[in-house]
Coordinates of C-alpha atoms in Angstrom, one line a residue:
M1 CA 0.0 0.0 0.0
E2 CA 1.3 3.5 -0.8
K3 CA 2.9 4.9 2.3
S4 CA 0.1 6.9 4.0
R5 CA 1.6 9.7 6.1
L6 CA 0.0 10.2 9.5
P7 CA -1.7 13.6 9.4
P8 CA -1.5 16.2 12.1
R9 CA -4.4 18.4 13.2
P10 CA -4.3 20.0 9.7
R11 CA -5.4 23.3 8.4
Y12 CA -8.1 23.0 5.7
T13 CA -9.8 25.4 3.4
R14 CA -13.3 26.1 4.6
W15 CA -14.9 25.9 1.2
G16 CA -12.3 24.0 -0.8
L17 CA -14.9 21.4 -1.7
P18 CA -15.0 19.5 -5.0
L19 CA -18.3 20.3 -6.7
A20 CA -18.7 17.0 -8.6
A21 CA -20.6 13.8 -8.6
V22 CA -18.1 11.2 -7.5
L23 CA -18.9 7.5 -8.1
T24 CA -22.6 7.4 -8.1
F25 CA -22.9 9.5 -4.9
L26 CA -23.2 13.2 -5.3
V27 CA -21.0 14.5 -2.6
W28 CA -19.1 17.6 -1.7
P29 CA -15.9 16.3 0.0
V30 CA -12.9 18.4 1.1
P31 CA -9.4 17.8 -0.1
W32 CA -7.5 15.4 2.1
P33 CA -5.5 17.4 4.6
S34 CA -1.7 17.6 4.5
R35 CA -0.2 14.2 5.0
T36 CA 3.0 15.5 6.5
W37 CA 3.9 16.8 9.9
I38 CA 7.0 17.7 11.9
T39 CA 7.4 17.2 15.6
P40 CA 11.1 18.0 16.5
D41 CA 13.1 15.7 18.7
V42 CA 10.3 13.1 18.9
P43 CA 11.1 9.7 17.4
V44 CA 7.8 9.0 15.6
P45 CA 6.8 6.8 12.7
L46 CA 6.3 8.8 9.5
T47 CA 3.8 6.4 7.9
W48 CA 1.2 3.9 8.9
D49 CA 3.3 1.2 7.3
E50 CA 6.0 1.8 9.9
I51 CA 3.6 0.6 12.6
T52 CA 3.5 -3.1 12.8
P53 CA 0.0 -4.5 13.3
A54 CA -0.5 -6.3 16.6
Q55 CA -3.2 -8.1 18.4
S56 CA -2.9 -5.7 21.3
L57 CA -3.0 -1.9 21.2
E58 CA 0.6 -0.8 20.9
Y59 CA 0.6 3.0 20.7
H60 CA 3.2 5.2 18.9
N61 CA 3.5 8.9 19.1
C62 CA 2.2 10.4 15.9
G63 CA 2.3 14.2 16.0
D64 CA 1.3 16.7 18.6
E65 CA -0.4 14.9 21.5
F66 CA -1.8 12.0 19.4
Q67 CA -1.0 8.3 19.5
C68 CA -1.5 5.8 16.7
A69 CA -1.8 2.0 16.6
R70 CA -2.7 -0.7 14.1
L71 CA -4.9 -3.4 15.7
K72 CA -5.0 -6.8 14.1
V73 CA -8.6 -8.2 14.0
P74 CA -9.8 -11.4 12.3
M75 CA -11.7 -11.0 9.0
D76 CA -14.0 -13.8 10.2
Y77 CA -14.5 -13.8 14.0
K78 CA -16.0 -17.3 13.9
R79 CA -13.1 -18.9 12.1
T80 CA -11.1 -20.9 14.7
D81 CA -8.4 -22.7 12.7
G82 CA -5.9 -19.9 13.1
N83 CA -5.4 -19.5 9.3
G84 CA -7.9 -16.8 8.6
R85 CA -7.2 -13.4 7.1
T86 CA -7.0 -10.3 9.2
F87 CA -7.6 -6.6 9.0
A88 CA -5.2 -4.1 10.5
L89 CA -7.4 -1.3 11.9
A90 CA -5.9 2.1 11.9
V91 CA -6.5 3.6 15.4
V92 CA -5.8 7.1 16.7
R93 CA -6.0 8.1 20.4
L94 CA -6.1 11.5 21.9
P95 CA -5.0 10.8 25.5
A96 CA -7.1 12.1 28.3
K97 CA -5.9 15.2 30.2
V98 CA -5.1 13.0 33.1
P99 CA -3.1 9.7 33.2
V100 CA -5.2 6.4 33.0
T101 CA -4.0 5.8 36.6
D102 CA -5.7 9.0 37.8
P103 CA -9.0 8.5 39.6
R104 CA -10.5 11.2 37.3
Y105 CA -9.8 9.1 34.2
G106 CA -13.2 8.5 32.7
G107 CA -12.2 6.0 30.0
A108 CA -12.0 6.0 26.2
I109 CA -14.8 7.3 24.0
L110 CA -15.0 5.7 20.6
I111 CA -16.1 8.1 17.9
N112 CA -17.5 7.7 14.4
P113 CA -18.2 10.6 12.0
G114 CA -20.7 8.8 9.7
G115 CA -20.4 7.3 6.3
P116 CA -20.6 4.4 6.0
G117 CA -16.8 4.1 5.9
G118 CA -16.1 7.6 7.4
P119 CA -12.5 8.1 8.5
G120 CA -12.6 7.9 12.3
T121 CA -8.8 8.5 12.4
M122 CA -9.2 11.8 10.6
Q123 CA -12.1 12.7 12.9
A124 CA -9.9 12.1 15.9
F125 CA -7.0 14.2 14.5
L126 CA -9.3 17.1 13.4
S127 CA -12.1 17.0 16.0
G128 CA -10.6 15.2 19.0
P129 CA -9.6 18.2 21.0
D130 CA -13.0 19.9 20.5
L131 CA -14.9 16.7 21.3
Q132 CA -12.8 16.4 24.4
Q133 CA -13.6 20.0 25.3
I134 CA -17.3 19.1 25.2
V135 CA -17.2 15.8 27.2
D136 CA -14.6 16.6 29.8
A137 CA -15.3 18.2 33.1
E138 CA -15.4 22.0 33.0
G139 CA -12.4 22.5 35.3
D140 CA -8.8 22.3 34.4
P141 CA -7.5 19.0 35.9
S142 CA -4.3 20.8 37.0
E143 CA -6.4 23.0 39.2
T144 CA -8.7 20.4 40.7
R145 CA -8.2 17.6 43.3
E146 CA -7.9 14.0 42.4
S147 CA -10.7 13.3 44.8
T148 CA -13.3 15.2 42.7
V149 CA -15.9 13.4 40.6
D150 CA -14.8 15.2 37.5
K151 CA -14.0 12.9 34.6
Y152 CA -11.6 13.3 31.7
F153 CA -11.7 11.1 28.6
D154 CA -9.5 9.6 25.8
I155 CA -10.9 10.1 22.4
I156 CA -10.4 7.2 20.0
G157 CA -11.1 7.1 16.3
F158 CA -10.6 4.2 14.0
D159 CA -11.1 3.6 10.3
P160 CA -13.6 0.8 9.7
R161 CA -12.6 -2.4 8.0
G162 CA -12.0 -1.8 4.3
A163 CA -11.8 2.0 4.7
G164 CA -9.3 4.7 5.1
S165 CA -5.9 3.7 6.4
T166 CA -7.2 0.3 7.6
T167 CA -5.7 -2.5 5.5
P168 CA -6.5 -4.2 3.3
P169 CA -8.7 -1.5 1.8
V170 CA -11.6 -1.7 -0.6
M171 CA -9.9 -1.3 -4.0
C172 CA -11.9 -0.8 -7.2
F173 CA -9.3 0.6 -9.5
P174 CA -5.8 -0.5 -10.6
D175 CA -4.2 2.8 -9.8
P176 CA -5.1 6.4 -8.8
V177 CA -5.0 7.7 -12.4
S178 CA -7.7 5.2 -13.7
Q179 CA -9.8 6.1 -10.6
R180 CA -9.6 9.8 -11.3
N181 CA -10.4 9.3 -15.0
W182 CA -13.5 7.4 -14.0
E183 CA -14.6 10.0 -11.5
L184 CA -14.2 12.8 -14.0
Q185 CA -16.4 10.9 -16.5
V186 CA -19.0 10.3 -13.8
A187 CA -19.0 14.0 -12.9
T188 CA -19.5 14.9 -16.6
E189 CA -22.4 12.4 -17.0
G190 CA -24.5 14.3 -14.4
M191 CA -26.7 12.9 -11.6
L192 CA -30.2 11.4 -11.7
G193 CA -32.7 14.0 -13.0
S194 CA -30.2 15.8 -15.1
G195 CA -31.5 14.5 -18.4
W196 CA -33.9 12.1 -20.0
D197 CA -31.3 9.3 -20.2
A198 CA -29.6 10.0 -16.8
L199 CA -30.9 6.8 -15.2
Q200 CA -29.8 4.6 -18.1
R201 CA -26.3 6.2 -18.1
N202 CA -25.9 6.0 -14.3
W203 CA -27.3 2.5 -14.1
Q204 CA -24.8 1.2 -16.7
R205 CA -21.9 3.0 -15.0
T206 CA -22.8 1.5 -11.6
E207 CA -23.1 -2.0 -13.1
A208 CA -19.6 -1.6 -14.8
L209 CA -18.1 -0.5 -11.5
N210 CA -19.7 -3.1 -9.3
S211 CA -19.2 -6.0 -11.7
G212 CA -15.6 -5.9 -10.7
C213 CA -15.4 -4.1 -7.4
S214 CA -17.9 -6.4 -5.6
V215 CA -16.4 -9.6 -6.9
Y216 CA -12.7 -9.4 -7.2
D217 CA -10.5 -9.2 -4.1
M218 CA -7.3 -7.7 -5.4
S219 CA -5.7 -7.8 -2.0
S220 CA -5.8 -11.6 -2.1
L221 CA -6.7 -13.3 -5.4
E222 CA -6.6 -16.9 -4.1
T223 CA -8.6 -16.9 -0.9
D224 CA -11.7 -18.6 0.6
E225 CA -12.3 -15.3 2.5
P226 CA -13.2 -12.6 0.0
M227 CA -12.9 -9.3 1.7
M228 CA -16.2 -7.9 0.4
S229 CA -18.1 -10.6 2.4
F230 CA -16.6 -9.2 5.7
V231 CA -17.1 -5.4 5.6
N232 CA -20.7 -5.0 6.8
T233 CA -21.7 -3.0 9.9
R234 CA -22.2 -6.1 12.1
L235 CA -18.5 -6.9 11.8
V236 CA -17.5 -3.3 12.4
A237 CA -19.5 -3.4 15.6
E238 CA -17.6 -6.6 16.6
D239 CA -14.4 -4.7 15.9
M240 CA -15.5 -2.0 18.3
L241 CA -16.0 -4.7 20.9
T242 CA -12.4 -5.9 20.2
I243 CA -11.1 -2.3 20.5
I244 CA -12.7 -1.7 24.0
E245 CA -11.4 -5.1 25.2
R246 CA -7.9 -4.4 23.9
H247 CA -8.1 -0.9 25.5
G248 CA -8.9 -2.6 28.8
E249 CA -5.9 -4.8 28.4
W250 CA -3.7 -1.8 27.6
R251 CA -5.1 0.2 30.6
E252 CA -4.3 -2.7 33.0
K253 CA -0.7 -2.7 31.7
Q254 CA -0.3 1.0 32.6
G255 CA -1.6 0.3 36.1
Q256 CA 0.8 -2.6 36.5
A257 CA 3.7 -0.5 35.4
A258 CA 2.9 2.1 38.1
H259 CA 2.6 -0.6 40.7
K260 CA 6.0 -2.0 39.8
C261 CA 7.7 1.3 40.5
H262 CA 6.3 1.7 44.0
E263 CA 4.0 -0.6 46.0
S264 CA 1.6 1.2 48.4
D265 CA -2.1 1.6 49.2
E266 CA -2.2 4.2 46.4
T267 CA -0.7 1.9 43.8
R268 CA -3.0 -1.0 44.9
A269 CA -5.9 1.4 44.3
I270 CA -4.5 2.1 40.9
L271 CA -4.4 -1.6 40.1
E272 CA -8.0 -1.9 41.0
R273 CA -9.1 1.1 39.0
T274 CA -7.2 0.0 35.9
R275 CA -8.0 -3.7 36.1
W276 CA -9.0 -5.2 32.8
H277 CA -12.6 -6.6 33.0
R278 CA -12.1 -9.4 30.5
G279 CA -15.2 -10.0 28.4
E280 CA -17.0 -7.2 30.2
E281 CA -15.3 -3.9 29.2
P282 CA -18.0 -1.2 28.7
L283 CA -18.5 1.0 25.6
L284 CA -18.3 4.8 25.7
Y285 CA -19.4 6.0 22.2
W286 CA -20.4 9.1 20.3
G287 CA -21.6 8.6 16.7
R288 CA -23.2 10.9 14.1
S289 CA -25.3 10.1 11.1
Y290 CA -24.3 6.5 10.0
G291 CA -22.3 6.4 13.2
T292 CA -25.7 6.2 15.0
L293 CA -26.5 3.1 12.9
L294 CA -23.2 1.6 13.9
G295 CA -24.0 2.5 17.6
S296 CA -27.5 1.1 17.5
T297 CA -26.2 -2.1 15.8
F298 CA -23.6 -2.5 18.6
A299 CA -26.3 -1.8 21.2
S300 CA -28.6 -4.4 19.6
L301 CA -25.8 -7.0 19.5
F302 CA -24.2 -6.2 22.8
P303 CA -26.7 -4.3 25.0
D304 CA -25.0 -5.3 28.2
R305 CA -21.8 -3.5 27.1
V306 CA -23.3 -0.1 26.7
N307 CA -22.1 2.4 29.4
R308 CA -22.6 5.6 27.5
A309 CA -23.7 6.1 23.9
V310 CA -24.6 9.4 22.2
L311 CA -26.3 9.0 18.8
D312 CA -26.6 12.3 17.0
G313 CA -28.6 12.4 13.7
V314 CA -30.2 9.1 14.0
V315 CA -30.6 6.5 11.2
D316 CA -33.7 4.3 11.4
M317 CA -32.4 0.7 11.5
F318 CA -35.5 -0.7 9.9
K319 CA -35.3 1.7 6.9
Y320 CA -31.5 1.2 6.5
Y321 CA -31.3 -2.6 6.8
Q322 CA -34.7 -3.6 5.3
G323 CA -36.1 -0.6 3.4
K324 CA -39.2 -0.5 5.6
G325 CA -40.8 2.7 7.0
K326 CA -40.8 6.4 6.1
N327 CA -38.2 7.7 3.7
A328 CA -35.3 9.5 5.4
I329 CA -35.6 12.8 3.4
T330 CA -39.2 13.8 4.4
D331 CA -38.0 17.0 6.2
A332 CA -35.5 18.1 3.5
D333 CA -37.9 20.5 1.7
A334 CA -38.9 22.1 5.0
I335 CA -35.2 23.1 5.5
F336 CA -35.2 24.7 2.1
E337 CA -38.4 26.5 3.0
R338 CA -36.3 28.1 5.7
F339 CA -33.8 29.3 3.1
G340 CA -36.6 31.6 1.8
Q341 CA -37.7 32.6 5.3
Y342 CA -34.2 33.5 6.5
C343 CA -33.3 35.2 3.3
N344 CA -36.4 37.3 3.5
E345 CA -35.7 38.1 7.2
A346 CA -32.1 39.0 6.5
G347 CA -32.9 41.3 3.5
L348 CA -30.5 42.3 0.8
A349 CA -27.8 43.2 3.4
G350 CA -27.6 39.6 4.6
C351 CA -28.8 37.6 1.6
P352 CA -27.6 38.4 -1.9
F353 CA -30.5 36.4 -3.4
Y354 CA -33.1 38.5 -1.7
I355 CA -36.0 40.0 -3.8
D356 CA -39.1 41.8 -2.8
G357 CA -42.2 39.8 -2.3
G358 CA -41.4 37.7 0.7
A359 CA -40.1 34.1 1.3
D360 CA -42.4 32.6 -1.4
A361 CA -41.1 35.0 -4.0
I362 CA -37.5 34.1 -3.1
K363 CA -38.2 30.4 -3.4
E364 CA -40.0 30.8 -6.7
A365 CA -37.1 32.8 -8.1
Y366 CA -34.7 30.1 -7.0
W367 CA -36.7 27.2 -8.6
Q368 CA -37.1 29.2 -11.8
L369 CA -33.4 29.7 -12.0
E370 CA -32.7 26.1 -11.3
K371 CA -35.1 25.0 -14.0
Q372 CA -33.5 27.4 -16.4
I373 CA -30.1 25.9 -15.8
L374 CA -31.5 22.4 -16.1
N375 CA -32.8 23.3 -19.6
A376 CA -29.6 25.0 -20.6
S377 CA -26.3 24.7 -18.9
I378 CA -24.1 27.7 -18.8
P379 CA -20.8 27.7 -20.9
V380 CA -18.0 29.8 -19.5
M381 CA -15.0 30.9 -21.5
A382 CA -11.5 30.2 -20.4
S383 CA -9.5 32.6 -18.2
A384 CA -5.9 33.1 -17.3
L385 CA -6.3 30.7 -14.4
R386 CA -8.4 27.9 -15.9
G387 CA -9.8 26.4 -19.0
P388 CA -13.4 26.6 -20.2
E389 CA -16.1 25.3 -17.9
V390 CA -19.8 24.4 -18.1
V391 CA -22.0 25.1 -15.0
T392 CA -24.7 22.5 -14.9
W393 CA -27.8 21.6 -13.1
T394 CA -25.9 18.9 -11.3
D395 CA -23.5 21.6 -10.0
I396 CA -26.5 23.6 -8.6
K397 CA -27.9 20.5 -6.9
A398 CA -24.6 19.8 -5.3
M399 CA -24.5 23.3 -3.8
Q400 CA -28.1 22.9 -2.7
R401 CA -27.5 19.6 -1.1
V402 CA -24.6 21.0 1.0
A403 CA -26.7 24.0 1.9
I404 CA -29.5 21.8 3.2
Y405 CA -27.1 19.7 5.2
Q406 CA -25.2 22.7 6.5
P407 CA -27.4 25.8 6.4
L408 CA -25.4 28.0 8.8
L409 CA -22.3 27.6 6.6
A410 CA -23.7 27.1 3.2
F411 CA -26.9 29.2 2.9
P412 CA -24.8 32.4 2.5
L413 CA -22.7 30.7 -0.3
L414 CA -25.8 29.4 -2.0
A415 CA -27.4 32.8 -2.0
R416 CA -24.2 34.4 -3.3
R417 CA -23.7 31.9 -6.2
M418 CA -27.4 31.9 -7.2
N419 CA -27.5 35.7 -7.2
E420 CA -24.5 35.8 -9.5
L421 CA -26.0 33.3 -11.8
S422 CA -29.3 35.2 -11.9
K423 CA -27.4 38.2 -13.2
G424 CA -25.8 36.1 -15.9
N425 CA -22.4 35.9 -14.2
A426 CA -21.3 32.3 -14.1
V427 CA -17.6 33.0 -13.8
P428 CA -17.4 32.7 -10.0
A429 CA -19.3 29.4 -10.1
A430 CA -16.9 28.2 -12.9
D431 CA -13.9 29.3 -11.0
F432 CA -15.2 27.5 -7.9
K433 CA -15.9 24.4 -9.8
H434 CA -12.5 24.4 -11.6
G435 CA -10.6 25.0 -8.4
N436 CA -12.0 21.8 -7.1
H437 CA -10.7 19.7 -9.9
F438 CA -7.7 17.7 -8.9
G439 CA -5.5 15.2 -10.7
A440 CA -3.9 12.0 -9.7
C441 CA -0.3 10.8 -10.0
P442 CA 0.8 7.3 -9.0
S443 CA 3.6 7.1 -6.5
N444 CA 7.0 5.6 -7.5
A445 CA 6.1 2.6 -5.4
C446 CA 2.8 2.1 -7.3
S447 CA 4.6 2.4 -10.7
R448 CA 7.1 -0.2 -9.6
A449 CA 4.6 -2.6 -8.2
G450 CA 2.1 -2.3 -11.0
P451 CA -1.7 -2.1 -11.3
W452 CA -3.9 -3.5 -8.5
S453 CA -0.9 -3.6 -6.1
A454 CA -1.2 -2.6 -2.5
E455 CA 1.2 0.2 -3.3
C456 CA -1.4 1.7 -5.6
A457 CA -4.1 2.0 -2.8
R458 CA -4.4 5.4 -1.2
A459 CA -6.2 5.9 2.0
Q460 CA -7.6 9.3 1.0
D461 CA -9.2 7.9 -2.2
N462 CA -11.3 4.9 -1.2
E463 CA -13.9 6.3 1.2
L464 CA -16.8 6.4 -1.3
Y465 CA -16.0 2.9 -2.5
A466 CA -15.8 1.6 1.0
M467 CA -19.2 3.3 1.6
S468 CA -20.7 1.3 -1.3
A469 CA -19.2 -1.9 0.0
I470 CA -20.6 -1.4 3.5
L471 CA -24.0 -0.1 2.4
C472 CA -24.6 -2.9 -0.1
S473 CA -23.5 -5.5 2.4
D474 CA -26.0 -4.1 4.9
A475 CA -29.0 -3.2 2.7
E476 CA -29.1 -6.3 0.6
F477 CA -32.6 -5.4 -0.7
L478 CA -30.9 -2.6 -2.8
T479 CA -28.7 -5.1 -4.7
T480 CA -31.7 -7.0 -6.2
L481 CA -33.8 -4.0 -7.5
S482 CA -34.8 -4.1 -11.2
M483 CA -34.8 -0.8 -13.1
E484 CA -38.5 -0.7 -12.9
E485 CA -38.5 -1.2 -9.2
F486 CA -35.8 1.5 -8.8
K487 CA -37.9 3.9 -10.8
I488 CA -40.8 3.4 -8.3
M489 CA -38.4 4.1 -5.4
W490 CA -37.0 7.2 -7.2
D491 CA -40.5 8.5 -7.8
E492 CA -41.3 8.1 -4.1
L493 CA -38.2 9.9 -3.1
T494 CA -38.8 12.9 -5.4
A495 CA -42.4 13.0 -4.2
D496 CA -41.1 13.3 -0.6
S497 CA -38.5 15.9 -1.5
Y498 CA -38.0 17.9 -4.6
S499 CA -34.8 19.4 -3.3
L500 CA -33.1 16.1 -2.2
G501 CA -35.0 13.2 -3.9
D502 CA -32.7 12.8 -6.9
Y503 CA -29.6 12.9 -4.7
W504 CA -30.9 10.3 -2.3
A505 CA -32.0 8.1 -5.2
Q506 CA -28.5 8.4 -6.5
M507 CA -27.2 6.9 -3.3
Q508 CA -29.6 4.0 -3.5
L509 CA -28.5 3.4 -7.0
S510 CA -24.9 2.6 -5.9
C511 CA -25.8 -1.0 -5.1
V512 CA -26.9 -1.9 -8.7
G513 CA -25.1 -5.0 -9.8
W514 CA -23.5 -5.6 -6.4
K515 CA -22.7 -9.3 -6.2
A516 CA -20.9 -9.9 -3.0
K517 CA -22.9 -11.2 -0.1
P518 CA -22.1 -10.7 3.6
K519 CA -21.2 -13.9 5.4
Y520 CA -22.8 -12.7 8.6
P521 CA -25.7 -10.3 7.7
F522 CA -27.5 -8.5 10.5
R523 CA -31.2 -9.0 10.3
G524 CA -32.1 -8.3 13.9
P525 CA -33.4 -8.3 16.5
F526 CA -33.2 -4.5 16.4
G527 CA -33.2 -2.6 19.7
G528 CA -32.9 -3.9 23.2
N529 CA -32.5 -3.1 26.9
T530 CA -29.0 -1.6 27.3
A531 CA -27.0 -1.6 30.5
H532 CA -27.2 2.2 30.5
P533 CA -29.7 4.3 28.5
L534 CA -28.7 5.8 25.2
L535 CA -28.8 9.6 24.6
I536 CA -30.4 10.1 21.3
V537 CA -30.1 13.6 19.8
S538 CA -31.8 15.2 16.8
N539 CA -32.4 18.5 15.1
T540 CA -36.0 19.5 14.6
L541 CA -35.4 19.4 10.9
D542 CA -32.7 17.1 9.5
P543 CA -32.5 16.4 5.8
V544 CA -31.6 12.7 5.9
T545 CA -31.9 11.6 9.6
P546 CA -35.2 13.1 10.5
L547 CA -36.6 13.6 14.0
H548 CA -39.1 10.8 13.4
S549 CA -36.2 8.3 13.0
A550 CA -34.8 9.5 16.4
Q551 CA -38.2 9.0 18.0
H552 CA -38.5 5.5 16.5
M553 CA -35.1 4.5 17.7
A554 CA -35.7 5.8 21.2
Q555 CA -38.7 3.5 21.4
M556 CA -36.6 0.6 20.3
F557 CA -34.2 1.1 23.2
P558 CA -36.4 1.5 26.2
G559 CA -35.3 4.1 28.7
S560 CA -33.3 6.1 26.2
G561 CA -33.3 9.9 26.4
L562 CA -34.4 12.0 23.4
L563 CA -32.8 15.5 23.2
Q564 CA -34.0 17.9 20.5
Q565 CA -32.2 20.9 19.0
E566 CA -34.4 23.6 17.5
S567 CA -32.4 24.0 14.3
E568 CA -32.1 22.7 10.8
G569 CA -29.3 20.7 9.1
H570 CA -27.7 17.3 9.3
T571 CA -26.9 16.4 12.9
T572 CA -26.5 19.0 15.7
I573 CA -23.1 20.1 14.4
A574 CA -25.0 22.0 11.7
A575 CA -25.4 24.8 14.3
P576 CA -23.8 25.5 17.7
S577 CA -25.9 25.0 20.8
I578 CA -24.3 25.3 24.3
C579 CA -27.4 23.7 25.7
I580 CA -26.8 20.6 23.7
A581 CA -23.1 20.5 24.6
K582 CA -23.8 20.8 28.3
A583 CA -26.4 18.0 28.1
I584 CA -23.9 15.7 26.3
R585 CA -21.2 16.6 28.9
N586 CA -23.5 15.9 31.8
Y587 CA -24.4 12.6 30.3
F588 CA -20.8 11.5 29.9
Q589 CA -19.9 12.9 33.3
T590 CA -22.8 11.5 35.4
G591 CA -24.8 9.2 33.1
V592 CA -27.9 11.4 33.8
L593 CA -30.2 12.0 30.8
P594 CA -31.8 15.4 30.2
A595 CA -35.4 15.8 31.3
A596 CA -38.0 14.4 28.9
G597 CA -39.1 16.9 26.4
T598 CA -35.9 19.0 26.6
L599 CA -35.7 21.4 23.6
C600 CA -32.4 23.2 23.1
Q601 CA -32.2 26.3 21.0
A602 CA -29.4 26.8 18.5
D603 CA -27.2 29.8 19.3
L604 CA -26.9 31.0 15.7
K605 CA -29.2 30.9 12.7
P606 CA -28.4 31.0 9.0
L607 CA -28.2 34.4 7.2
V608 CA -29.8 36.3 10.0
G609 CA -27.7 38.7 12.0
S610 CA -24.5 40.6 11.3
P611 CA -21.5 38.7 9.8
D612 CA -19.6 39.0 13.1
H613 CA -22.6 37.8 15.1
A614 CA -20.7 34.7 16.3
A615 CA -17.8 36.7 17.6
T616 CA -20.2 39.1 19.4
L617 CA -22.1 36.2 20.9
S618 CA -18.8 34.6 22.0
E619 CA -17.7 37.7 23.8
S620 CA -20.9 37.8 25.8
L621 CA -20.4 34.3 27.2
S622 CA -18.7 33.3 30.4
P623 CA -15.1 32.0 30.0
A624 CA -16.3 28.4 30.4
D625 CA -19.1 28.8 27.9
R626 CA -16.8 30.6 25.5
K627 CA -14.6 27.5 25.4
L628 CA -17.6 25.3 24.6
F629 CA -18.8 27.7 21.9
K630 CA -15.4 27.8 20.3
A631 CA -15.3 24.0 20.2
L632 CA -18.8 23.9 18.8
M633 CA -18.0 26.4 16.1
A634 CA -15.0 24.4 15.1
E635 CA -17.2 21.4 14.7
V636 CA -19.7 23.3 12.6
E637 CA -17.0 24.6 10.3
R638 CA -15.6 21.2 9.6
G639 CA -19.1 19.6 9.2
P640 CA -18.9 19.3 5.4
M641 CA -15.9 17.1 5.8
F642 CA -18.0 14.3 7.3
S643 CA -21.4 14.9 5.7
V644 CA -22.5 12.5 3.0

C-alpha cells in the first residue's frame, strides 16, 4: 500500500470542496489534509506502514499529542483454525488530560463521523480536542483535586474495515489515475434527474463499477475469505468490541507499570481502577449520522456492554437494513423552505439572493433559475487561471445539497452563487468548480509494483467505494432491484423531497449489480435493553436523519433519552448549541439523561444577524461557555468534511 503519512491536526480550506458527482454518490468532500507533519526531537513513525499491526494496542506517538496504533482483528470472527485473514485497523488516540492511573480518568470514548466508511482517524485528528472539550469536566485537571468526581476522557477514532488507512482497503481501480479518470467521467455524466437518459447512463456505469469491485478481491486473489463478504456493519460493531477489550488490556498494563515502580495503598488502588474486566469492558461512544446506525447495531448485539452512547442524527435501523418505513428525506424540503424565510428576514444586506415579495417569491425565483439551468447549462469561457467550464444543473444540486445539510455555513454561499447566476455571471461558479478539480499521479512505489498492487491503494481515495461496500452488504434489498422497481423508489423519493430526492435516489443506485454477499448479515433483532440508557439527539429538521427516526429508535431502546435541538441541518453540528453541549457533557460525566421533552435552541441561525454575530455572541459568554462555543463552532465549520 502506498505509504500513507500520519496527518496532524491539519489546516483546511473552509470551502475547498470539489463540486462534482463522485462514483454514483453526489458528494461535496474536502481535499484530504496535508499528510506531513513535523514534531522536533520526537522519534515517531512517518507512515502507517511503519507501525507493525499487533493483536494488542501498541501506541506510537504520531504528532502533537496523538498516539497511533494498528490493531489486528480477524476478518471472520467465527473462524477458529488460526489460518484466517485479518484486517489491521488504523486507530488514533487523543489521550485524556489525566493519566489512566488517575481516579479522574473516565475511559476512552470511541467516535464515528458517519459514512458508512467515514474516517474515524481523521475525525480524531481534526475534532478530537474539540470533542474532548465538550465531554470533559469544565475545570482544568491541573487545578482540581484527584478526589473530585470530574472525569476526563480519551478520544479514540478508527477507520472501519475496508476503509481509510485500515488494511486491506476496498480497492476498485488498478491505480489512482484510472480512478480519477473514471470520476471525471461520472461528474460529466450528471446525476439522476439531469437529463432524460440520466438513469440509463448512471445505471450502466454503476453496473460496470460493481461488476468488478464487488467480486474481485485484489488484496488476495486466491482466498476462501473474499474481503467484500466481511465489511458489513455487524462486523464493524464486533471490531468495536475488540477495541474496547484491547483498551482494557492496555489500561491494565499501565496500572501494573505504576505498581512495579512503587508498592503502596495508592498503587494498589491504581491496580483496582485500571483492572481489565475481561469480556465485560463497557462501551463509551459518540456517533453521528451513519455512526448512529453503527452505535445502534452495537447496542442491539451487545446491549450489556453499553455504558454511554450518544447517537446524533439518527438513522432508522429498519429503513436502512430492510427498506421499511418512512423515507429519510421527508424533512429536507422544510429546510429549504427556511432558506426563503431566513433570506427574507435578512434582507439584501444579509442575503444576496433577496428579492421583494417575501419568502415565497425568493423560493419561486430560486426554482425558476434552477429550471433554467436544467434546460440550458451555462458555458463559461477560459480565463488566465483555468480552461473553459460548463456550469450544470448537477452543480447547482450539489450546492443545494450541502446548503440543506449545513445551512449555517452554506446558505450564504448558495445565496451568493445563485445571485451571481441570476445576473448572468457564471464566472465565480466556474472558478469555484474548476478550483476543485484535482489530478492523480501514481507514486513511485505504485509504478514499480504495477496495477492492482497494495502500493497503488491510497487511504484518502477509497472512502466512497468503502461506503458502497458497507451499504450494499448491509442493505441487501438494494442489490436486487430491477430498473422498474428502482424507478418506483425514485418517484417516491422525489415526491417526498424535490430538493433532495434525486440525490438520495443516486445513493440507493450505488448497489446496482453488487454481487458480494455478507457472510454474517445483520437481520435483527433491532433494539434492546441496554446496560445504560442511550442519549439520542436530533435536530427539529434534519434532511436525511429526521426527527421521526430518532423518535422511533428511542422506542426501540427503552429508557433512552431524546434530546432535540431547534435548528435545521444534518446532525446537531449544523449549528452550535451550548445547551446541547452541556447535556452531552453531563451525560458522559454522570450518566444522567436530560429531562424528557428538553428542547435546546441553536445559538446561531443562517443568514440572520451581522457577519460578526458569532464573535459578538462569544464575547458575551462566560469563559467556560466561551470554550464550549469555540469547540462547537470548530465542529460546525468542519461539518462538510463528514457529511454524505
